[in-house]
Coordinates of C-alpha atoms (C1' of nucleotides) in Angstrom, one line a residue:
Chain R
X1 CA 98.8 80.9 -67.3
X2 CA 98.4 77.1 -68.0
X3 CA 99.1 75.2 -65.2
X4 CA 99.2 72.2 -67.3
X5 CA 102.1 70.8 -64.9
X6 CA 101.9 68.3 -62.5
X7 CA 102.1 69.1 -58.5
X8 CA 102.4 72.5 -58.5
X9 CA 100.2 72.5 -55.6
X10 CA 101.1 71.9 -52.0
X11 CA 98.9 69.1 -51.1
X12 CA 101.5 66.3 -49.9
X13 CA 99.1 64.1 -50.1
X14 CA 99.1 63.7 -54.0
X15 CA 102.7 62.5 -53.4
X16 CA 102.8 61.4 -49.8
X17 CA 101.0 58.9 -47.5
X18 CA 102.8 58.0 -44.5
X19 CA 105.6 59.4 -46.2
X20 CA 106.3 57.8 -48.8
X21 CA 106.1 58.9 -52.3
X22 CA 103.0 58.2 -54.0
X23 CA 101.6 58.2 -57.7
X24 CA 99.4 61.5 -58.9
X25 CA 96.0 61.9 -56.4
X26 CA 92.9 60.5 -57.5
X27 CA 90.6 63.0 -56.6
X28 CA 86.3 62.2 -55.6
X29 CA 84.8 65.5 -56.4
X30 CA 81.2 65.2 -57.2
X31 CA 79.6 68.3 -57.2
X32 CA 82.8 70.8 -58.3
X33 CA 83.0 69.2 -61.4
X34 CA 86.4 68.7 -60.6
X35 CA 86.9 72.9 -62.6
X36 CA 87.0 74.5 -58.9
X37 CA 90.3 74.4 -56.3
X38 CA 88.3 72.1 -54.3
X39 CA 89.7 69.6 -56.9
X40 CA 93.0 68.6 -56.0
X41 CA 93.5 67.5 -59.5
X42 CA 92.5 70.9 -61.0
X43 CA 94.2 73.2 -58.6
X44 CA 97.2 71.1 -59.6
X45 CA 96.7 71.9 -62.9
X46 CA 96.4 68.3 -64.2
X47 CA 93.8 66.1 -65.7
X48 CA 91.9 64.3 -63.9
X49 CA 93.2 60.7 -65.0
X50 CA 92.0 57.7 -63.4
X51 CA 90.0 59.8 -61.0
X52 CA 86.4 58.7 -58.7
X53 CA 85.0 62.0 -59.7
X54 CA 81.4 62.3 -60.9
X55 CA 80.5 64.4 -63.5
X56 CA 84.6 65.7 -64.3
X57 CA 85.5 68.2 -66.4
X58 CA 89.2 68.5 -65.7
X59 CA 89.7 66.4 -68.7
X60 CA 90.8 67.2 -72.8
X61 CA 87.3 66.7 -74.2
X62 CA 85.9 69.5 -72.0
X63 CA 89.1 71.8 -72.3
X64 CA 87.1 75.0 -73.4
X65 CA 84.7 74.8 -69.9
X66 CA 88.2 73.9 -68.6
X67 CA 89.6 76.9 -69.7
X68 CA 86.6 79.1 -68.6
X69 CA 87.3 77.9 -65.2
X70 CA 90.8 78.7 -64.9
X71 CA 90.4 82.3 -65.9
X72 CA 87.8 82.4 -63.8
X73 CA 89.8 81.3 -60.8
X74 CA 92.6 83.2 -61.7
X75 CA 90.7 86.1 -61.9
X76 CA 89.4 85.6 -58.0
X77 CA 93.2 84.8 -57.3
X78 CA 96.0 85.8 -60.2
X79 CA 98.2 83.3 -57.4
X80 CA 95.6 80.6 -57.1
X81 CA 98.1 78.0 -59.1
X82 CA 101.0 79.7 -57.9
X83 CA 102.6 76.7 -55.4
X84 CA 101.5 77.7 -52.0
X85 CA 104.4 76.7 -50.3
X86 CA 107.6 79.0 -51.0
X87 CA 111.4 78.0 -50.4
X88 CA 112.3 80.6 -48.5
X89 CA 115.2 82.6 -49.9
X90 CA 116.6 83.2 -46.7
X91 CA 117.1 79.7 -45.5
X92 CA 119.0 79.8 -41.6
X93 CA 119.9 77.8 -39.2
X94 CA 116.8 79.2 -36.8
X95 CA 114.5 78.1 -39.6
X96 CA 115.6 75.0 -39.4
X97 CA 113.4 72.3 -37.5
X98 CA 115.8 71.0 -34.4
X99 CA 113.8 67.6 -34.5
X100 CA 115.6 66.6 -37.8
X101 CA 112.4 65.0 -39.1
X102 CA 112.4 67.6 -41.9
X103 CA 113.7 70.7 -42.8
X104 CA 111.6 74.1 -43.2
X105 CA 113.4 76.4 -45.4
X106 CA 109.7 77.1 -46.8
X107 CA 106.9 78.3 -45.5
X108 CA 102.8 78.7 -46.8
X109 CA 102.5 81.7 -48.4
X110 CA 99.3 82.4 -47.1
X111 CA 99.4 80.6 -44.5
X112 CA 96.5 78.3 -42.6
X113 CA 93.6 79.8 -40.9
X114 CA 93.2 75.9 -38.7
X115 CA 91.6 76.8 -35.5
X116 CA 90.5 72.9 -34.0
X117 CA 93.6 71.0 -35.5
X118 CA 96.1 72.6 -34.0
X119 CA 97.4 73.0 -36.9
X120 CA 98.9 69.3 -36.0
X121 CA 96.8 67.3 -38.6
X122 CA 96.7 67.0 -42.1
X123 CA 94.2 69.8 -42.3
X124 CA 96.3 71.8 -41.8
X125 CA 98.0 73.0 -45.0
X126 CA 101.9 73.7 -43.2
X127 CA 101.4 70.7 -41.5
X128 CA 100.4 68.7 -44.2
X129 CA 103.7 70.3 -46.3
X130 CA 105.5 69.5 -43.1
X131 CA 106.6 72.9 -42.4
X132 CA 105.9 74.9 -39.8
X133 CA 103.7 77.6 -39.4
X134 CA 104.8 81.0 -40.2
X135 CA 103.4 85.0 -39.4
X136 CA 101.3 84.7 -42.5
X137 CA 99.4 82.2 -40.6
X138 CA 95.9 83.2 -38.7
X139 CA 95.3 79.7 -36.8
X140 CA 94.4 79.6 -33.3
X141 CA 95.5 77.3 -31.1
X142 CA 98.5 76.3 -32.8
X143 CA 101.0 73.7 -32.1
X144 CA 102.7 73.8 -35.0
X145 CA 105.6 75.8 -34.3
X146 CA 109.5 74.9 -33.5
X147 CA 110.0 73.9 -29.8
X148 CA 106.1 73.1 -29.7
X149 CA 106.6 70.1 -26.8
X150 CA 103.5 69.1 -29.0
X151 CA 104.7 69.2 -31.9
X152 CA 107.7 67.4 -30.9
X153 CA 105.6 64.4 -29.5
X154 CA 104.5 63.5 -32.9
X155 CA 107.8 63.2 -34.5
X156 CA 110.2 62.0 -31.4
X157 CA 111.3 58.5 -30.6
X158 CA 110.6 55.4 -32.5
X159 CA 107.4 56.6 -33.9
X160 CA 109.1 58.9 -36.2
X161 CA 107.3 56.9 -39.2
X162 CA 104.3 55.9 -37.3
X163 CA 101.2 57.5 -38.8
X164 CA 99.2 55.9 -36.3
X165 CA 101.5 57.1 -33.5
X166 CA 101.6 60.7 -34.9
X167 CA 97.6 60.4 -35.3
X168 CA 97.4 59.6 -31.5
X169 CA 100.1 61.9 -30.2
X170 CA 98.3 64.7 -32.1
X171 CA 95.0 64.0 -30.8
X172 CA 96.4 63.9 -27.2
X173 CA 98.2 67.1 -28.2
X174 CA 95.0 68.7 -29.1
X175 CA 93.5 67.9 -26.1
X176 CA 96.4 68.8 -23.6
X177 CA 96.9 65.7 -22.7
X178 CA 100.7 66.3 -24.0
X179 CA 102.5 69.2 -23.1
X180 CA 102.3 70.9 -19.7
X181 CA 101.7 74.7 -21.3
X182 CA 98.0 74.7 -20.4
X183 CA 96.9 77.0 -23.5
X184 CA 95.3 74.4 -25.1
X185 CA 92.1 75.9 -23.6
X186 CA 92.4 79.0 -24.4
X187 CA 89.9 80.5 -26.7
X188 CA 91.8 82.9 -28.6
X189 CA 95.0 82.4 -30.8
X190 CA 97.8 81.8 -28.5
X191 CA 100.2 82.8 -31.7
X192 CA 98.3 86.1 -31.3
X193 CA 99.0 86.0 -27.5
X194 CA 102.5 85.2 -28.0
X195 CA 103.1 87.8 -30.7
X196 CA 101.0 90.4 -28.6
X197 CA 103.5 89.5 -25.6
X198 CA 106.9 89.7 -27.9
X199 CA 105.7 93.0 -29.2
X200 CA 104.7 94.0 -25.7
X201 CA 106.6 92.7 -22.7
X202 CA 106.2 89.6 -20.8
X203 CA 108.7 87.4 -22.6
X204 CA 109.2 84.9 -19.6
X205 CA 105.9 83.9 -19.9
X206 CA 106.2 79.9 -20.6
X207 CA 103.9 80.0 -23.2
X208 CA 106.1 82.0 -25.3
X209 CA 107.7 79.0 -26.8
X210 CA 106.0 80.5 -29.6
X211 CA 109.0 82.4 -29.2
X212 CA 110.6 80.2 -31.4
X213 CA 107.6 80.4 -34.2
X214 CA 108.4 83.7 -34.2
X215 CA 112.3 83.6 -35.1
X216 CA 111.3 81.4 -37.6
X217 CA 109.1 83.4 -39.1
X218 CA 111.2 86.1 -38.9
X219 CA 114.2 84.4 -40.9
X220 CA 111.5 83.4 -43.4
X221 CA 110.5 87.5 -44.3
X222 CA 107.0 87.2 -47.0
X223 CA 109.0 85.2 -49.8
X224 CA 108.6 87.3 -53.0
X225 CA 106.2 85.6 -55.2
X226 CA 107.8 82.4 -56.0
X227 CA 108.7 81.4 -59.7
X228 CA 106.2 81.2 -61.5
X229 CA 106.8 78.2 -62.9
X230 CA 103.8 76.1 -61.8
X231 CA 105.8 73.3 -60.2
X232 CA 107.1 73.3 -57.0
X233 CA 110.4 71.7 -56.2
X234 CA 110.1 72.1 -52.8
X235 CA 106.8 70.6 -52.5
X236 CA 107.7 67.9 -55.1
X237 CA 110.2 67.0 -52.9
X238 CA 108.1 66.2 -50.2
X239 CA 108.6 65.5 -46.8
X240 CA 111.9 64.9 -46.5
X241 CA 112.6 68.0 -48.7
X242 CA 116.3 69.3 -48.4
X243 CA 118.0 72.4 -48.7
X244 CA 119.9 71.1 -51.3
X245 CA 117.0 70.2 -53.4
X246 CA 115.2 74.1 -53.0
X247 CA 118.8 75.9 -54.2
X248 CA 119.0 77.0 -57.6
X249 CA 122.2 77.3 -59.0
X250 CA 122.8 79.8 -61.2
X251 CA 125.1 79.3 -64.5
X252 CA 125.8 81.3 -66.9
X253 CA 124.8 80.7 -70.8
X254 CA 128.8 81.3 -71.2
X255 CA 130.2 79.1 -69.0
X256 CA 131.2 76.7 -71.4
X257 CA 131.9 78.9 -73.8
X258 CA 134.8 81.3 -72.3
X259 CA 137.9 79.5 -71.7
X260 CA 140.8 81.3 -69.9
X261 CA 142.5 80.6 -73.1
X262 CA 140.6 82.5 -75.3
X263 CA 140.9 85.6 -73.3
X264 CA 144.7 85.4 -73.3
X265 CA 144.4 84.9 -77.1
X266 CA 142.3 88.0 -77.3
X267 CA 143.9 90.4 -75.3
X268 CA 147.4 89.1 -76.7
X269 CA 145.9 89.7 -80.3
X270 CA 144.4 93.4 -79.2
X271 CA 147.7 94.3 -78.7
X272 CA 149.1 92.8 -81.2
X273 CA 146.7 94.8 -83.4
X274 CA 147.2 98.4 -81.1
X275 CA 151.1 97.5 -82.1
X276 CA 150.2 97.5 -85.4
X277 CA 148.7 100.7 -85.4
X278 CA 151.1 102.7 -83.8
X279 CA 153.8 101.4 -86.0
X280 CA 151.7 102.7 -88.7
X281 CA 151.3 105.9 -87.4
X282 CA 154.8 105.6 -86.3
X283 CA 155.9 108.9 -88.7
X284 CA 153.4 111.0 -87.8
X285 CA 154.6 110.9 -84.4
X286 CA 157.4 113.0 -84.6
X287 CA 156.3 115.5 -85.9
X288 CA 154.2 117.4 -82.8
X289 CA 156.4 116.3 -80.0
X290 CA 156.1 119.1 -77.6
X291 CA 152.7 118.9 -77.4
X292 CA 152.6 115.5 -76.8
X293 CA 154.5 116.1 -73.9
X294 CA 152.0 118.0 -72.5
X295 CA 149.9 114.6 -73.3
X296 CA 151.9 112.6 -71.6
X297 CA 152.0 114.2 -68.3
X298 CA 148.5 114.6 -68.2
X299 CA 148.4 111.0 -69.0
X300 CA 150.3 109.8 -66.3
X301 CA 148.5 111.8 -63.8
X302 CA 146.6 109.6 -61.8
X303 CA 147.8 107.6 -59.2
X304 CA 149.8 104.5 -59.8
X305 CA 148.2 102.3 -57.3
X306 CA 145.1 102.2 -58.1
X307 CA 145.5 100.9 -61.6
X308 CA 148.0 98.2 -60.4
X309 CA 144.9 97.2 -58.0
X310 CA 142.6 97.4 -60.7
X311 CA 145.0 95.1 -62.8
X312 CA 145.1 92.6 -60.1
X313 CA 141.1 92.5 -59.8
X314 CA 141.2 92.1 -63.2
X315 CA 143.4 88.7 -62.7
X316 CA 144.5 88.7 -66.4
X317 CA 148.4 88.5 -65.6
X318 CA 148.7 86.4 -68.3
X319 CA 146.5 87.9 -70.8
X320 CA 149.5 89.7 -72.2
X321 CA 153.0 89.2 -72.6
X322 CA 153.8 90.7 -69.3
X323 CA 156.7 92.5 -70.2
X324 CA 155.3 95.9 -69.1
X325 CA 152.3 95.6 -67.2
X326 CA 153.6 95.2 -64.4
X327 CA 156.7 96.7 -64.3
X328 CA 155.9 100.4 -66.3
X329 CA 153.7 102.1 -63.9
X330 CA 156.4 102.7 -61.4
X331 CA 157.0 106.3 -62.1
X332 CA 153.5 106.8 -64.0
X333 CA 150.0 108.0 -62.8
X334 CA 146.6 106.5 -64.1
X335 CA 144.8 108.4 -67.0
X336 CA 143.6 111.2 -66.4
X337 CA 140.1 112.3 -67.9
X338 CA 141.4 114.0 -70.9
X339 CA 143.3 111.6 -71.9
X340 CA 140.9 109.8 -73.0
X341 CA 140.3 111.2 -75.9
X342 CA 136.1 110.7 -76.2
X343 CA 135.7 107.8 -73.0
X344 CA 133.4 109.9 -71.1
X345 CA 134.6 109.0 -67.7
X346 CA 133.9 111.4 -65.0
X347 CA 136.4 112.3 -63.0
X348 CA 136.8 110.3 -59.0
X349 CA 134.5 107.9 -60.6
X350 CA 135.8 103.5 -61.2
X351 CA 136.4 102.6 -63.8
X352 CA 135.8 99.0 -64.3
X353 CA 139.1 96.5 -64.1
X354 CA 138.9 95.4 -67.2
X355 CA 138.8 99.1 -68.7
X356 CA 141.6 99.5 -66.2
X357 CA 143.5 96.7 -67.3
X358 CA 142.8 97.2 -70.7
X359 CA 143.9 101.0 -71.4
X360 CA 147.2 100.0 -68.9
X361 CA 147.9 97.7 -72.0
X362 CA 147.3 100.1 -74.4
X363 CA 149.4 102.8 -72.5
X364 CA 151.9 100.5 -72.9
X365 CA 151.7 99.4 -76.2
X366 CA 151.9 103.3 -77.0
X367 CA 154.5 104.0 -75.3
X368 CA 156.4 100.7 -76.4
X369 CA 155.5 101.1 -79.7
X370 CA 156.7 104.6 -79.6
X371 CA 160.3 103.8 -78.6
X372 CA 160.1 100.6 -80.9
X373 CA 159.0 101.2 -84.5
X374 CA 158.8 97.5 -84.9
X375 CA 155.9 97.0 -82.7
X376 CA 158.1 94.3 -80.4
X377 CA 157.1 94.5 -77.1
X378 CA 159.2 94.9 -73.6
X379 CA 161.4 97.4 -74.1
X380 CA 161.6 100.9 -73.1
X381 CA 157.8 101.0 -71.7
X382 CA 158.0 103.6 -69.6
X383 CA 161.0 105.4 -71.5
X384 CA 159.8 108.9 -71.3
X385 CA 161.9 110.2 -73.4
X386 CA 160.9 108.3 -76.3
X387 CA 157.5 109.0 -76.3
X388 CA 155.4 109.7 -79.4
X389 CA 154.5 113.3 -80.0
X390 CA 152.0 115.7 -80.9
X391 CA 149.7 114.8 -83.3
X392 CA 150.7 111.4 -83.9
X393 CA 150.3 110.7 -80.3
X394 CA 146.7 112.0 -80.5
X395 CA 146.1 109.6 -83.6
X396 CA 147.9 106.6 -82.4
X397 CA 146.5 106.0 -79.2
X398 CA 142.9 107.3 -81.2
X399 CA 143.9 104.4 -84.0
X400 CA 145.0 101.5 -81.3
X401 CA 142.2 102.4 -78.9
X402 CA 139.5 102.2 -82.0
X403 CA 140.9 99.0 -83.1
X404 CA 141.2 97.3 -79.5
X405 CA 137.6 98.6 -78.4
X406 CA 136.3 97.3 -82.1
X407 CA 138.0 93.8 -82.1
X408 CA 137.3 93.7 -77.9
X409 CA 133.0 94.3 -79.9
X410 CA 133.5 92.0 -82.0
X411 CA 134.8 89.0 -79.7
X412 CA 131.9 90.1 -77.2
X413 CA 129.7 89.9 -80.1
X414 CA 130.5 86.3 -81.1
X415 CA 129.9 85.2 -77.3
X416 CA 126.6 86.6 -77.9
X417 CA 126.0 84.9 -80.4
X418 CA 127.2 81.7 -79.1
X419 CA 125.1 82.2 -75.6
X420 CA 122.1 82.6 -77.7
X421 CA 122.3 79.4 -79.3
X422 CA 122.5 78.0 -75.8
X423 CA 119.7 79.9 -74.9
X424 CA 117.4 79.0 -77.3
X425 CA 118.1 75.5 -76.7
X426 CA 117.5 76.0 -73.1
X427 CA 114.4 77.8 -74.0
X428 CA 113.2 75.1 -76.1
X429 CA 113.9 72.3 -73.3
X430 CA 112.1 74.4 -71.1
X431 CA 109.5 75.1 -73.4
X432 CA 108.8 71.3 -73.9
X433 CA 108.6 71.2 -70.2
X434 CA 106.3 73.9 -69.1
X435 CA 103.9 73.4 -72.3
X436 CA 103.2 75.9 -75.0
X437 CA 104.2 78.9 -73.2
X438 CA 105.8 81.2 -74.7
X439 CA 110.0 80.9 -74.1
X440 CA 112.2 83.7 -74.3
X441 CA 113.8 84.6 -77.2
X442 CA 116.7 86.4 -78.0
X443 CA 114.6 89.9 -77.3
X444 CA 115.7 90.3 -74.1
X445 CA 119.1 90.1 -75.1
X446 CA 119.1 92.1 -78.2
X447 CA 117.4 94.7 -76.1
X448 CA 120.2 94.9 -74.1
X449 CA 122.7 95.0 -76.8
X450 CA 120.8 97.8 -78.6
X451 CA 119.0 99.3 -75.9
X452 CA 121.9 101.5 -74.7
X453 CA 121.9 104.0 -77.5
X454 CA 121.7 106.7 -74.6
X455 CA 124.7 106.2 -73.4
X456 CA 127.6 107.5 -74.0
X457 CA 130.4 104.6 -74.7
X458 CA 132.1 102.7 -77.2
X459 CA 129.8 100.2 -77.4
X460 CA 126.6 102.4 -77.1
X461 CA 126.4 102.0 -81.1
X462 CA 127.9 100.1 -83.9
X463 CA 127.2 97.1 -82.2
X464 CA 127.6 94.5 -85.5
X465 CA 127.1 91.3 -85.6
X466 CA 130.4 89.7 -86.4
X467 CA 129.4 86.1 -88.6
X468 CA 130.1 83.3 -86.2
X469 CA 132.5 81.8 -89.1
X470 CA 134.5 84.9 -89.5
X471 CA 137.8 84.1 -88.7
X472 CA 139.8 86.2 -86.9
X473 CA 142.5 86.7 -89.1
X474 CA 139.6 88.1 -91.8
X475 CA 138.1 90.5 -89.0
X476 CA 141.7 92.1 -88.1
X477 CA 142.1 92.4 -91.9
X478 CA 138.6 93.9 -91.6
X479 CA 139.8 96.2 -88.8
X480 CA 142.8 97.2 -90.2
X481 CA 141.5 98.4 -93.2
X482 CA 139.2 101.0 -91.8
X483 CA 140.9 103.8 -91.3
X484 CA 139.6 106.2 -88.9
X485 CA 141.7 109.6 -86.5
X486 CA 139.7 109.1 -83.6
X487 CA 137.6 106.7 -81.4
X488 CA 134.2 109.0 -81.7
X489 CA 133.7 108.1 -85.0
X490 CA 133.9 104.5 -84.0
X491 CA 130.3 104.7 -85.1
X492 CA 131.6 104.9 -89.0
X493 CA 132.7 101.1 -88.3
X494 CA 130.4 99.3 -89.7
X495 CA 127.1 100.0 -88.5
X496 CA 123.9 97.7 -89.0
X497 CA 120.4 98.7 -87.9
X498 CA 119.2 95.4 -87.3
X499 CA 121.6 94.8 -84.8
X500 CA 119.7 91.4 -83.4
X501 CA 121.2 87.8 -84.0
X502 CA 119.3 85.6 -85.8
X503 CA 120.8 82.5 -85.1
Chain U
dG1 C1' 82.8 52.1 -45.7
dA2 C1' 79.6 55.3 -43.6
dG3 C1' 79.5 59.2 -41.0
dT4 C1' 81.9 63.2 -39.0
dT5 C1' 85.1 66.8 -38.8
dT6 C1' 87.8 70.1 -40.7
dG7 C1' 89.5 74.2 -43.2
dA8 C1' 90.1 76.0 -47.9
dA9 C1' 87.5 77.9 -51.5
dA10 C1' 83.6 80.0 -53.0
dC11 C1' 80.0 82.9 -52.3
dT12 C1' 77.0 86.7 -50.3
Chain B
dC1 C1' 86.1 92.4 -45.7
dA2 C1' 83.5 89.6 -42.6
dG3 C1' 80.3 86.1 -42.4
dT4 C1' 78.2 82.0 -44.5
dT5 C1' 78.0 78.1 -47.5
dT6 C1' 80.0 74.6 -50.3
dC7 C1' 83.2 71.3 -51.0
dA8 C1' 86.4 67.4 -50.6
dA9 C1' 90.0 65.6 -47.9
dA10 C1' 91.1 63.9 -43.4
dC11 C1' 89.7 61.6 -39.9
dT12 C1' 86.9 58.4 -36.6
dC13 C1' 84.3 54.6 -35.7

DNA sequence: GAGTTTGAAACT
DNA sequence: CAGTTTCAAACTC
């Protein structure tokens, strides 16, 4: 709503004159009071500093009239300091101006109404952003479109840079003398014409170079409402505005946080810890074998190749020591729904790699740690023979899957905790550079992480903040210790109703 | 630099 | 929403 920064306004002239980059506008208003869009400086949303205006109050000492005016203006137009020229988010190689003086991945968002310019003078708000004009546009008698022999005159040969030049050759465009299309008289909109004759049928006409306005404008569809940060990169950038300079590369707050490393560490440690457990529960196991059996089979029901794809999406070969990831699942089918034992997974429906990858792990620890009291890994995976049974079965792969799922919270909940912390320093850098409005906090986030009580999952509840200095050989002490027979009453871990980080 | 032209913004 | 007026920048001389 304060549109305290600089150039968020498409006027090149604030920044360009004869191309080159030029210090803020000194506006000359006299009877706007420099408080209306007439003002360059206002519709800016700067101060008038160092201005000719008469009788300003753009400035700190009249901030309150200031302040009426903008509400006032946004209330005729919510977008009125919204930058008027939008990257387009569709950016092709049609949009792109063949003359090489400029590229026009943008376009005016509500485009020019010029009707004597031919939209070939500085009047002209696309031309004056040096784009060209789009649908959005109402002008009449436009020359400012791609292929426009008009157009072209201004910019071609030695007079790229010559103001004077372009002046002249846009004047003679204007008046016909350039270009041999003859619609320079004509009274009416010749974009009209044009589009009237794409929609209808007389595409050879000559005069349908406007063709080529069109394409563009078709490969630059109405540009959602761009940011709403008040400045404009594309506009800041000027005239010789590059794609490069409109992209906006997205990273993530954990980017520097995750390291390949850390994941190996995790999952090696989860299965460390499902190990554990089933060593633990290692006696109970024998005592129900038959209908662990029964178990079993309907364990391995599912087909074989879709969890070895979902392990290979996953690309975490090296997570685990490898001994039976890959090698187990010969002779095995995927996990069938009531196996899981509380996941509500409906049947035919993906489940995500990393679940995938995750419970193929854990089948394997089961089974591993079935045949092997002492928890080692890499022998007799996929023994079937040696399976846990009954009971203990049940309560095993309940126990390892509750500890994995819990320790896999708590890791996810110290990332949290560390992209906040980059967050709010991102917030506060971009606080300091958009002014006093009001940055994101960590709501959004903590919405997320508590907003999912409907649903039905492991980590739809209990989500705990684990203290950033917890070390992880305290949380798997932590873990160990609670004791629980099956993963729905994960929510008995430790559950805290203020659930949000307040790093 | 004065005067004119132009089109967006503001107004009716 | 269309027509008119106001305004300041762009332009011409």
């Amino acid at each position: 709503m304060k549109p305290e920064s600089p150039k968020s306004r498409p006027r090149l002239n604030a920044e360009l004159k004869d191309g080159t980059p030029k210090k803020q506008k000194q506006c000359n208003c006299k009877h706007s009071r420099c408080l209306k869009l007439y003002c360059e400086c206002f519709a800016s949303g700067t101060y008038c500093d160092g201005c000719n205006c008469v009788n300003c109050y753009n400035n700190v000492e009249n901030e309150a009239a200031r302040r009426e005016a903008v509400e006032a203006t946004l209330e005729r137009n919510p977008n009125a300091f919204r930058p008027k020229i939008a990257s387009s988010p569709h950016g092709t190689r049609d949009s792109r101006e063949e003359t090489g003086e400029g590229l026009v991945f943008v376009k005016h968002n509500k485009g020019c109404h010029c009707k004597k310019s031919g939209c070939l003078k500085k009047y002209c708000e696309c031309f004056q952003a040096n784009i060209l004009c789009s649908e959005n546009c109402k002008c009449m008698d436009c020359k400012n479109f791609e292929g426009s022999e008009e157009r072209q005159a201004l910019f071609h040969g030695d007079h790229g840079n010559n103001m004077a030049y372009i002046q002249q050759a846009a004047n003679a465009a204007i008046t016909g003398a350039i270009g041999s299309s003859g619609y320079a008289s004509l009274p009416v909109s010749r974009k009209r014409k044009g589009q009237e004759l794409f929609f209808g049928q007389t595409v050879k006409d000559p005069s349908f170079h406007r063709l080529g306005h069109f394409q563009q404008a078709s490969h630059i569809r109405p540009a959602a409402p761009s940011s709403p940060l008040p400045s404009n990169p594309v506009t800041r950038a000027g005239i010789t505005t590059t794609l490069g300079s409109s992209k906006i590369t997205y990273r993530s707050l954990l980017s520097d946080i995750i390291q390949s490393q850390d994941l190996k560490e995790l999952c090696s440690v989860l299965v460390v810890l499902s190990g554990e457990a089933a060593k633990t529960l290692s006696d109970q196991r024998n005592s129900m074998k038959k209908r662990v059996e029964d178990q079993r089979d309907t364990f391995l029901a599912s087909s074989t190749q879709e969890r070895l794809q979902s392990q290979k999406e996953f690309d975490a070969d090296k997570i685990v020591s490898n001994d039976c990831s890959s090698t187990n699942h010969a002779d095995e089918g995927g996990p069938d729904d009531s196996s899981l034992d509380g996941v509500d997974m409906p049947k035919g429906r993906p489940m995500s790699p990393g679940t995938l990858a995750l419970m193929c792990d854990e089948q394997d620890t089961i089974f591993m740690a079935a045949a092997s009291p002492n928890g080692l890994m890499g022998h007799a995976c996929n023994s079937s023979s040696q399976l846990p049974c009954g009971q203990g079965m049940t309560e095993a792969y309940a126990e390892q899957e509750r500890i994995v799922l819990s320790k896999f919270r708590d890791c996810l909940n110290r990332l949290i905790t560390f992209g906040e912390i980059k967050e709010t320093k991102c917030s506060s850098s971009a606080r300091t550079e958009l002014g006093n409005e009001k940055g994101p906090s960590s709501k959004g986030l903590a919405n997320t992480r508590t907003g999912t009580g409907s649903q039905q999952g492991p980590f739809s509840n209990g989500v705990v903040k684990v203290p950033a200095t917890a070390k992880p050989a305290q949380m798997v002490t932590s873990i160990v210790a609670t004791s629980s027979s099956d993963l729905r009453k994960i929510p008995s871990l430790p559950q805290n109703g203020d659930n949000k980080l307040k790093s």
